[in-house]
Structure formats: C-alpha cells, structure tokens
Short mmCIF file of C-alpha atoms in Angstrom, two decimals:
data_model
loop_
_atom_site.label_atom_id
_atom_site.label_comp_id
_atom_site.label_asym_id
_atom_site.label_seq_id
_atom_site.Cartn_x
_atom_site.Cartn_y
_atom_site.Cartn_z
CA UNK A 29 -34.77 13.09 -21.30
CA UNK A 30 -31.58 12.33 -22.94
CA UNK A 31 -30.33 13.90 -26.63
CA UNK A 32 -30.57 10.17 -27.93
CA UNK A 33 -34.47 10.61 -26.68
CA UNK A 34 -34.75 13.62 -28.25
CA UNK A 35 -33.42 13.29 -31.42
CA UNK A 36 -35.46 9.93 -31.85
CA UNK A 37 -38.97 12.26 -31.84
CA UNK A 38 -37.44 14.62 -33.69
CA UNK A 39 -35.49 12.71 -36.58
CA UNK A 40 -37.55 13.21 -39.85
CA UNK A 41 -39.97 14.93 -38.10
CA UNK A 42 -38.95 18.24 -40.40
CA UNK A 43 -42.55 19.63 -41.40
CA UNK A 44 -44.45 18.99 -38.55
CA UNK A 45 -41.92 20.60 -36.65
CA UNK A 46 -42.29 23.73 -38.63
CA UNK A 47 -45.39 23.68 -38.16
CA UNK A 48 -45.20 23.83 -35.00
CA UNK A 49 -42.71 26.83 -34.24
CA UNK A 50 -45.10 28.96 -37.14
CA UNK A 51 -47.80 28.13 -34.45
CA UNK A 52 -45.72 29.02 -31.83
CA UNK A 53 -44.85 32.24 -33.23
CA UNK A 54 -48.59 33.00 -34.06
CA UNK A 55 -48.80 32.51 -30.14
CA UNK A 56 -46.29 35.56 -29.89
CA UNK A 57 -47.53 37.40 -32.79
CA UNK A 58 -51.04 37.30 -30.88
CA UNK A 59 -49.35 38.19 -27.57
CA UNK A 60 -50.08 35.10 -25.47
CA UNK A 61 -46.51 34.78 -24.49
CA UNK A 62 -44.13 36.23 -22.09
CA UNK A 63 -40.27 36.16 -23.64
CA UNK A 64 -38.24 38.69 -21.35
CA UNK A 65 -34.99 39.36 -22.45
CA UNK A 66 -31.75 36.59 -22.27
CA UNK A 67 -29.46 36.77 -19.46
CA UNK A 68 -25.66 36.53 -20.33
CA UNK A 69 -23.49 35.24 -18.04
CA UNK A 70 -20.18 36.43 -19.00
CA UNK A 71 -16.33 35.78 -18.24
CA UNK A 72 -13.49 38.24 -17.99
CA UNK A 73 -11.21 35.54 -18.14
CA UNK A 74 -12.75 33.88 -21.14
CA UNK A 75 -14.25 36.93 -23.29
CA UNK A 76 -15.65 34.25 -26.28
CA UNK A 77 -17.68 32.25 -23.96
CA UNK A 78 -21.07 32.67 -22.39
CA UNK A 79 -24.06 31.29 -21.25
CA UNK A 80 -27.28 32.57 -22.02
CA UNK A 81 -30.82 31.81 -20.01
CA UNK A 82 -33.89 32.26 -21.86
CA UNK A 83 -37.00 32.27 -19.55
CA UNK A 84 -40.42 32.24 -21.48
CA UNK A 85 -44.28 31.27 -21.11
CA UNK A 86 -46.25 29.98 -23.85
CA UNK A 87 -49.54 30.27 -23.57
CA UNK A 88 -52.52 29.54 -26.30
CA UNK A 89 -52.65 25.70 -27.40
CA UNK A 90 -49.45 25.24 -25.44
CA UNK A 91 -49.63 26.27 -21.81
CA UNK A 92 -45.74 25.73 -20.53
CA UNK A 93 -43.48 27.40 -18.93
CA UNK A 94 -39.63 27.10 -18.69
CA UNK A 95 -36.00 28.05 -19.08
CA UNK A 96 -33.15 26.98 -21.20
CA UNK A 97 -29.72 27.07 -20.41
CA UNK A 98 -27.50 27.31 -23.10
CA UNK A 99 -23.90 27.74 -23.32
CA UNK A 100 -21.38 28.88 -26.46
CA UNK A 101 -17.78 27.95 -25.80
CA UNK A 102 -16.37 28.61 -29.41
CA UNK A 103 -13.12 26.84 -28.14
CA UNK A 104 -14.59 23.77 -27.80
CA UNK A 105 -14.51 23.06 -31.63
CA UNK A 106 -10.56 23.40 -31.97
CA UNK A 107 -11.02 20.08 -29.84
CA UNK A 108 -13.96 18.34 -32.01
CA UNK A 109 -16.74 19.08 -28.83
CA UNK A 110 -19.56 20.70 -30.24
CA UNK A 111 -19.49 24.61 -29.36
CA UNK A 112 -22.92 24.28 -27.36
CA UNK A 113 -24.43 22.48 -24.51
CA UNK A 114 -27.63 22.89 -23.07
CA UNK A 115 -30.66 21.79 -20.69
CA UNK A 116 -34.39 22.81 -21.22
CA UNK A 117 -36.44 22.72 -18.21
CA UNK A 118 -40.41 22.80 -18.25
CA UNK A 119 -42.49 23.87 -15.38
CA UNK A 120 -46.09 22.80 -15.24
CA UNK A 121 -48.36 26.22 -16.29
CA UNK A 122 -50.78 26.13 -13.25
CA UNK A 123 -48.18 25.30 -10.50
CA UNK A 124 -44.77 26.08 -11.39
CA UNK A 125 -43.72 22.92 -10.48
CA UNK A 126 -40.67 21.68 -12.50
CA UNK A 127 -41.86 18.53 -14.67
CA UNK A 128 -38.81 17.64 -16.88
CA UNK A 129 -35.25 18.44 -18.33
CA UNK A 130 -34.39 17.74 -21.54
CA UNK A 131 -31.10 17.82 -23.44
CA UNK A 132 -31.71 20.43 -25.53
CA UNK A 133 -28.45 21.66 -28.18
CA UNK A 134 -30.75 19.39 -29.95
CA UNK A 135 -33.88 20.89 -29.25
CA UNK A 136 -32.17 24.87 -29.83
CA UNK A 137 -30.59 23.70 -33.23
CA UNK A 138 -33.91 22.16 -34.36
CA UNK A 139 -36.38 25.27 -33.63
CA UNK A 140 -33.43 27.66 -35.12
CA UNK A 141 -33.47 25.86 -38.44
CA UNK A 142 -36.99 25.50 -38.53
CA UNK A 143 -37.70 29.13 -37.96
CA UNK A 144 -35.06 29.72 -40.43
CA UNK A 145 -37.42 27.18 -43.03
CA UNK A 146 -40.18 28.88 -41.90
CA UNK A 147 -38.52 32.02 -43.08
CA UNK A 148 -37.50 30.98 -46.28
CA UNK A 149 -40.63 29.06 -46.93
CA UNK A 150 -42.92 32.26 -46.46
CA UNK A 151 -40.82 35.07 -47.93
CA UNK A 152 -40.48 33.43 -51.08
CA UNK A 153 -44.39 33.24 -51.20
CA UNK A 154 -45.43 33.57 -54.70
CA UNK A 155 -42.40 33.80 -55.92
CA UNK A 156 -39.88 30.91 -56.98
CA UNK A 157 -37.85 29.54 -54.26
CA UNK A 158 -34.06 29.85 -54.90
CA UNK A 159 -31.84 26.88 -55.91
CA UNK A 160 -28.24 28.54 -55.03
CA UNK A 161 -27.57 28.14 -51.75
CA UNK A 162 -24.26 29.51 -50.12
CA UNK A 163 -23.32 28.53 -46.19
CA UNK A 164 -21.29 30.68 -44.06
CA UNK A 165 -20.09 28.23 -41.21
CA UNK A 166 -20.66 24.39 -41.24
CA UNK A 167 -21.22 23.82 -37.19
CA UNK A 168 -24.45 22.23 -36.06
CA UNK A 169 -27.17 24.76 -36.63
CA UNK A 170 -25.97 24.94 -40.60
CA UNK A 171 -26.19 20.88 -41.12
CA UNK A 172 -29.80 21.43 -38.86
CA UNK A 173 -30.76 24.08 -41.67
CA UNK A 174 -29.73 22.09 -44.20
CA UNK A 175 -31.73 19.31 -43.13
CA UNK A 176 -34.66 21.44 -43.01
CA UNK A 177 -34.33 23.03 -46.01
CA UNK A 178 -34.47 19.81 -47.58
CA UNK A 179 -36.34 18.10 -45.24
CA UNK A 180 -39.55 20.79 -46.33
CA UNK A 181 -39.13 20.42 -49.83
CA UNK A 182 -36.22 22.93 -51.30
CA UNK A 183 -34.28 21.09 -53.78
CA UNK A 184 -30.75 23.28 -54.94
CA UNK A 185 -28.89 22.61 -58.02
CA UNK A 186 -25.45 24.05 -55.58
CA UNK A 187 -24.35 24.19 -52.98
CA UNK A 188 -21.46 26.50 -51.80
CA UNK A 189 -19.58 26.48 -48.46
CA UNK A 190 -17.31 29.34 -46.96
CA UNK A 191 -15.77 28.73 -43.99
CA UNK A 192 -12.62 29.98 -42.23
CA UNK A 193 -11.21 26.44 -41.93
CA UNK A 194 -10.83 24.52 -44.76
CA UNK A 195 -10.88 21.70 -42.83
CA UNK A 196 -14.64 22.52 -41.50
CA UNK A 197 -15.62 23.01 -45.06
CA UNK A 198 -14.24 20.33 -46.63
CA UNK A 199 -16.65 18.10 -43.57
CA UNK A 200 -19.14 19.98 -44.41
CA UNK A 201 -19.00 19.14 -47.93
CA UNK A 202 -19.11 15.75 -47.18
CA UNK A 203 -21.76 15.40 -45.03
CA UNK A 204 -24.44 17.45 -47.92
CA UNK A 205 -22.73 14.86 -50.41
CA UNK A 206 -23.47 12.02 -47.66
CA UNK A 207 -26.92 13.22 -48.23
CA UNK A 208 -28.06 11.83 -51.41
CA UNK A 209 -27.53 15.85 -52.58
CA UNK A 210 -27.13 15.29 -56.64
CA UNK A 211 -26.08 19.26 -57.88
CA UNK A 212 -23.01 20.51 -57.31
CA UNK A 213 -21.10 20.98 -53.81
CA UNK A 214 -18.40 23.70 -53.80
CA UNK A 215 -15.90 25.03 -51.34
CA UNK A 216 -15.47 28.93 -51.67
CA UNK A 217 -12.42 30.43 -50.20
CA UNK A 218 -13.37 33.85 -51.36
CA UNK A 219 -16.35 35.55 -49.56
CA UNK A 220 -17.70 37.70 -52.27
CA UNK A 221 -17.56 34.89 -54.62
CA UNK A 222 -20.18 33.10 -52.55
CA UNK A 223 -22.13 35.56 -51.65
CA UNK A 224 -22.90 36.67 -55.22
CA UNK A 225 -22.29 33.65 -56.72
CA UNK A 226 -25.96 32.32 -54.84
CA UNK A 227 -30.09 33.65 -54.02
CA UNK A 228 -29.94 32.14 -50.51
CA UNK A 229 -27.59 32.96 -47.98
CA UNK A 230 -27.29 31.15 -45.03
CA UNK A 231 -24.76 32.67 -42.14
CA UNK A 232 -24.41 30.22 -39.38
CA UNK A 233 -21.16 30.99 -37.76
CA UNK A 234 -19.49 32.29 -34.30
CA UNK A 235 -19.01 35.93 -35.53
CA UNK A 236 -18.83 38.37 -32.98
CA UNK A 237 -18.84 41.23 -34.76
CA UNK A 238 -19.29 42.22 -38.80
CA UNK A 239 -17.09 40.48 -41.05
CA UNK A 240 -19.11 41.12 -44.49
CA UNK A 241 -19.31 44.58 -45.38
CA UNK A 242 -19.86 45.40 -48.84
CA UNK A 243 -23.27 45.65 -49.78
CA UNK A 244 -22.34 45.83 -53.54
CA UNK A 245 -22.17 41.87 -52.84
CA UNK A 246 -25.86 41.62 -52.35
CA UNK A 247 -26.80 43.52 -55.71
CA UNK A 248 -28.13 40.81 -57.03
CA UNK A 249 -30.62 40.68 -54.05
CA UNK A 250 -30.42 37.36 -51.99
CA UNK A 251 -32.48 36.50 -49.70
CA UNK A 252 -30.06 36.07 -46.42
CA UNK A 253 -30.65 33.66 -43.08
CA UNK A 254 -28.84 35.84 -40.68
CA UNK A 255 -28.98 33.16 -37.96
CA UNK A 256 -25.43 34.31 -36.31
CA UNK A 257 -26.95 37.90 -36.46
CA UNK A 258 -23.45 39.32 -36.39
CA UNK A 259 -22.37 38.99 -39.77
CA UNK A 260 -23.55 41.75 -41.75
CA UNK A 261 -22.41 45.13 -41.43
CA UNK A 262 -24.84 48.04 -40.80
CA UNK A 263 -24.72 49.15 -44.02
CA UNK A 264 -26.21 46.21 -45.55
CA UNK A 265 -28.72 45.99 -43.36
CA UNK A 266 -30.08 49.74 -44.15
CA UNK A 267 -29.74 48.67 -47.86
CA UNK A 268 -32.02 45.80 -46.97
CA UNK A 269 -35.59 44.59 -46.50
CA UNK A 270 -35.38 43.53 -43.05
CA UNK A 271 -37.76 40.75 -40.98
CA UNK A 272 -36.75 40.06 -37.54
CA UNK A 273 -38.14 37.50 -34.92
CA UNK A 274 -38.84 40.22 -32.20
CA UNK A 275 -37.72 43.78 -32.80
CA UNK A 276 -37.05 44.21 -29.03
CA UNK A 277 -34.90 41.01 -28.76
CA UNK A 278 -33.17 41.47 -32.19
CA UNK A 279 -32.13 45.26 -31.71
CA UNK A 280 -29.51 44.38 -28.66
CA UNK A 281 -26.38 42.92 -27.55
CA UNK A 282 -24.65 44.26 -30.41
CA UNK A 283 -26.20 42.83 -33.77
CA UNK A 284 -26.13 43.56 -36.71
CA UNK A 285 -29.52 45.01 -36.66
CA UNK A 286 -28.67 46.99 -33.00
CA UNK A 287 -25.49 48.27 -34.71
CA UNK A 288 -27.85 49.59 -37.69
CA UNK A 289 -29.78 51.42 -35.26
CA UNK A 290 -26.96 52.81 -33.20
CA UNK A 291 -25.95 54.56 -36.57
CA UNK A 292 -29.28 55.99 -37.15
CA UNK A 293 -30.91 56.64 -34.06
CA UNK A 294 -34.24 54.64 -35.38
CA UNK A 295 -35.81 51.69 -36.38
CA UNK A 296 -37.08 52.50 -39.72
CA UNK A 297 -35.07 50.03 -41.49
CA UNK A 298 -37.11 47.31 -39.55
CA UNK A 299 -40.27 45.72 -42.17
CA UNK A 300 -41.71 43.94 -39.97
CA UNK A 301 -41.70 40.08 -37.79
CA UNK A 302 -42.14 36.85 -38.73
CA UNK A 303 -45.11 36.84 -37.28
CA UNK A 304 -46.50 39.90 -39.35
CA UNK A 305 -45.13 37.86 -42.51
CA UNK A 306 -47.26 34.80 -40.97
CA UNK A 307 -50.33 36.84 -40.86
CA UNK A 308 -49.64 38.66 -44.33
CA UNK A 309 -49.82 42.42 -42.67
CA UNK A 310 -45.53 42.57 -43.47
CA UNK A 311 -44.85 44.81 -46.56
CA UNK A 312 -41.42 43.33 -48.05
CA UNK A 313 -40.07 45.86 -50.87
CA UNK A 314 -38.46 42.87 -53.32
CA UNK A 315 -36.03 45.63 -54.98
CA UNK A 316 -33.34 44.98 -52.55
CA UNK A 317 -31.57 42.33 -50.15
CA UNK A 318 -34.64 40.23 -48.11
CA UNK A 319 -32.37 39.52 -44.56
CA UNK A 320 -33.82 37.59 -41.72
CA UNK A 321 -32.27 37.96 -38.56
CA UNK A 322 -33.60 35.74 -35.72
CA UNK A 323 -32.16 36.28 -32.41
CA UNK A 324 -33.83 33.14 -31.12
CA UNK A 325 -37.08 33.22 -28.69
CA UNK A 326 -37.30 30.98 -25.93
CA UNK A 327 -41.37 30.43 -26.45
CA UNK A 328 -39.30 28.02 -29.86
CA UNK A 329 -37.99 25.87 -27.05
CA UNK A 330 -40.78 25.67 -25.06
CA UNK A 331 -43.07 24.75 -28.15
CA UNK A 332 -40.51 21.71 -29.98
CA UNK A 333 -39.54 20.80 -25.72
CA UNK A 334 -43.27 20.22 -24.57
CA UNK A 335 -43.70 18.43 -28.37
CA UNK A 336 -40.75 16.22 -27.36
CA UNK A 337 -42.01 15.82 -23.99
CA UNK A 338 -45.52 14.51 -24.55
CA UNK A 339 -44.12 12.18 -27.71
CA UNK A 340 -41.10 10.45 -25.45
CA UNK A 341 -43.90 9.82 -23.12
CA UNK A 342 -46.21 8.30 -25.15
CA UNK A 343 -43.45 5.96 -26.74
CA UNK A 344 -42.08 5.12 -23.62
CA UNK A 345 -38.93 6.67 -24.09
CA UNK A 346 -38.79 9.11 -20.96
CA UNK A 347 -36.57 8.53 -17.88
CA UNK A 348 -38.82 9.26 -14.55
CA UNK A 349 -36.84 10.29 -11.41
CA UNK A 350 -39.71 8.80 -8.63
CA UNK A 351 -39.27 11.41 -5.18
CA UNK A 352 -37.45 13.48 -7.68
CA UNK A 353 -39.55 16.32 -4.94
CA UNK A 354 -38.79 15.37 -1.52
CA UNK A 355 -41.54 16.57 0.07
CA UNK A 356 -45.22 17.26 -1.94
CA UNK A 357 -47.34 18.30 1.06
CA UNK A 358 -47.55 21.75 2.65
CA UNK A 359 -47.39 20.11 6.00
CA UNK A 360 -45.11 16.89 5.77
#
C-alpha cells in the first residue's frame, strides 16, 4: 500500500483516528500487548542517523502483529527530503504469515500526533483547554499535530513558531495561515519568549540532547508535548508533573526523562501513563509544568496500519502481489 493509499483513509479522518490509538493504548494499559524495546541501528560514520525497528503484538479487538522500520536521516532536510522514511509490515496473528506493507512516515506521523491529541485532550479534562500554542520545530510530525489539534476541536487565538531556521519557520507559518487559521501566527526567534509567552507547548524537533534548560520558563505552568523527548533538561522535568507512554520505553536511550533518572537514581518524578490518565487512576498535581513525553509504541502502528489496511481494502485501493509466497504447501 502506497503513502498516496494511505493518506487517502487517513485524510480527515482526525477523531476516529484518536479514537482509535486511546483504544489501542487501553489494549496496553490492560496488558494485551507485547511492545519489546526498539532496535537502533546505528552508524559510526554518520552519528545523526539511525534506523529504528519497532516489533509489537496487539492483541484485544485488534489481533496483529508486525514491525516498522523507520529511519531518521536529519540531513535529508538541508536537501528538502523529508527526514523519515518508513515501511510497516503486518503479519497475520494466528500464522505469522506476512499479509501487507504499507508506507508508513505517514502512518508514524499520524499515531504520534494523535497520541499527542489524545494527550492534550484528556489532561486538560475539566479544565479549559489552552488557546496559546507555541511549536518548537515545523517538520512533519508538528504540521501532523497541528492538524490534529484542530482537526479534534482546539481552536487557538496564536500561534507561535521557534525554529532554528528561519526559513523552516517562516514555511511553517504559512502552511497554519494556508489553513483557514484566523488568530495570530508569529515567528519567535527567542526561546524563552515562546515558551512563556504560550499554555501549550509543542516540541517536535531533531534534538539530540537538551537545549531548554531553565525551568523558570515554565512558571507559568504549560502543559508541554514532549514528542522529540530530548528537549527538556532534567531539571524541568523533576519540576514537572510528568505522564509518559510507557515508563520502560520512555526512561532510555538518553531522554529527557532517562537523563532525569540518571540524576536521581529513581523514578519518582514519573505520575503515571497515558493509559492510567485514560482510566482516571493518574494523580496529576496542576501546581506545576504538566509534560508528556511519548517515546512512541509500536502497538500505535499496528492499530492506525491494520485500520488502513482493512479500509484500502474495502475501497479498493490496495495493490495485491498474487504468488507474492512462492510456495504455500508444506510439501510442494
């Protein structure tokens, strides 16, 4: 299934799609999934670069299992390529058999920003949803979070955009303009001026390591979508109310969140998942910084790719490969 395939099931498709990855993560929440951890494959030669496999099974209402295979090249964007390419594959739950592949940078973008909806939408439960936004980075996965933002009903009166390039920002710009977006769009070139300057904080960039470290910034107390995961120093996630996809997954490969526990030895900091937000058994202290920092679960793929998957059939829109399996008897 090609990206044009996928994005036609997907396209305005924002709510059901979140509903779907808050079902998925009820599925992990209840412990009918398997999620081991990502593999990176790294380079010496090219220490920016990676690609990462996520293997999962998801079980309950679901029943798939698969991989994706998804690879970051930050590079690529000095050129105009998008930074990330990827493939999902789903096997068939009872016999492991392979059963499609399916472009997915689409597929990853679109179950990132609808966890990160998700997120928003149930943290600010009872209470009034922000309508200051600020984006750190303007690559794919902050236009898909934009889009589902709006897509599931927030409405913001501005908009501000930080980004390293001015270039980047000023596209960015255009494209929430582009989107019928009637409050103000701003370009920030000063950090702490967006930060405090909004009540939702979205950081969607290519950090590799801390870059904001002054939790005096936050004071105001934001709620932050720490999609990149990278961005915040330790400090301001101890100062923090803290929700994380998976504690296992999210406390490694040097986030933010791992780096916090390196410097204490513990996990306290941690309030609880997205799941235990889903299921209301999350305490969230409101006196301080509310951070969410996904590090992305494979089950997400699995859940939007075997949506896609059953849709594209159904329309007609799926590309069969016929002897795709050589040989589909024990004793041919």
């Amino acid at each position: 299934m090609s990206g044009a395939t996928v994005h036609d099931v997907l396209d305005g498709r924002e709510n059901e799609v979140v509903d779907l990855v808050a079902r998925a993560y009820t599925a992990h929440g209840r412990q009918q999934t398997v999620n081991p951890p990502s593999y990176f494959l790294r380079f010496p030669d090219r220490p920016d670069s990676r690609i990462i496999a996520l293997p999962a099974s998801l079980g309950g209402e679901f029943g798939v299992d698969g991989i994706k295979w998804i690879s970051s090249f930050p590079a690529n964007i000095t050129s105009g390529l998008p930074r990330a390419s990827a493939v999902l594959i789903l096997n068939d739950h009872e016999t492991g058999y392979p059963f499609a592949c399916l472009e997915s940078s689409i597929i990853s973008a679109t179950r990132t920003a609808a966890s990160a909806a998700l997120a928003a939408d149930r943290l600010h439960a009872g209470r009034p949803r922000p309508r200051r936004i600020t984006f750190f980075g303007t690559g794919l996965i902050a236009c898909s979070t934009h889009r589902y933002l709006t897509g599931t009903g927030w409405d913001f009166d501005t908009v501000t955009i930080h980004d390293h390039s001015a270039e980047y920002a000023r596209g960015f710009a255009d494209y929430v303009s582009g989107t019928g977006h009637e409050g103000t769009v701003t370009v920030s070139d000063d950090a702490e001026t967006a930060v405090r300057g909004s009540d939702l904080i979205v950081f969607a960039t290519t950090a590799g390591e801390p870059h904001v470290h002054e939790p005096d910034w936050f004071s105001h107390n934001p709620t932050v979508l720490h999609i990149s995961l990278r961005d915040l120093s330790p400090a301001i996630i101890l100062g923090s109310t803290n929700v994380v996809d998976d504690v296992e997954h999210s406390l490694k490969a040097n986030t933010s969140p791992h780096l916090a526990e390196q410097a204490t030895g513990n996990r306290s900091f941690i309030n609880g998942t997205l799941s235990d937000v889903l299921d209301g058994t999350a305490e969230l202290p409101t006196d301080r910084p509310l951070v969410f920092s996904p590090f992305g679960l494979g089950v997400l793929d699995l859940a939007v790719g075997v949506h896609v998957y059953g849709e594209a059939l159904r329309r007609g829109l799926a590309t069969p490969v016929p002897g795709f399996f050589h040989v589909l008897s024990r004793y041919a």
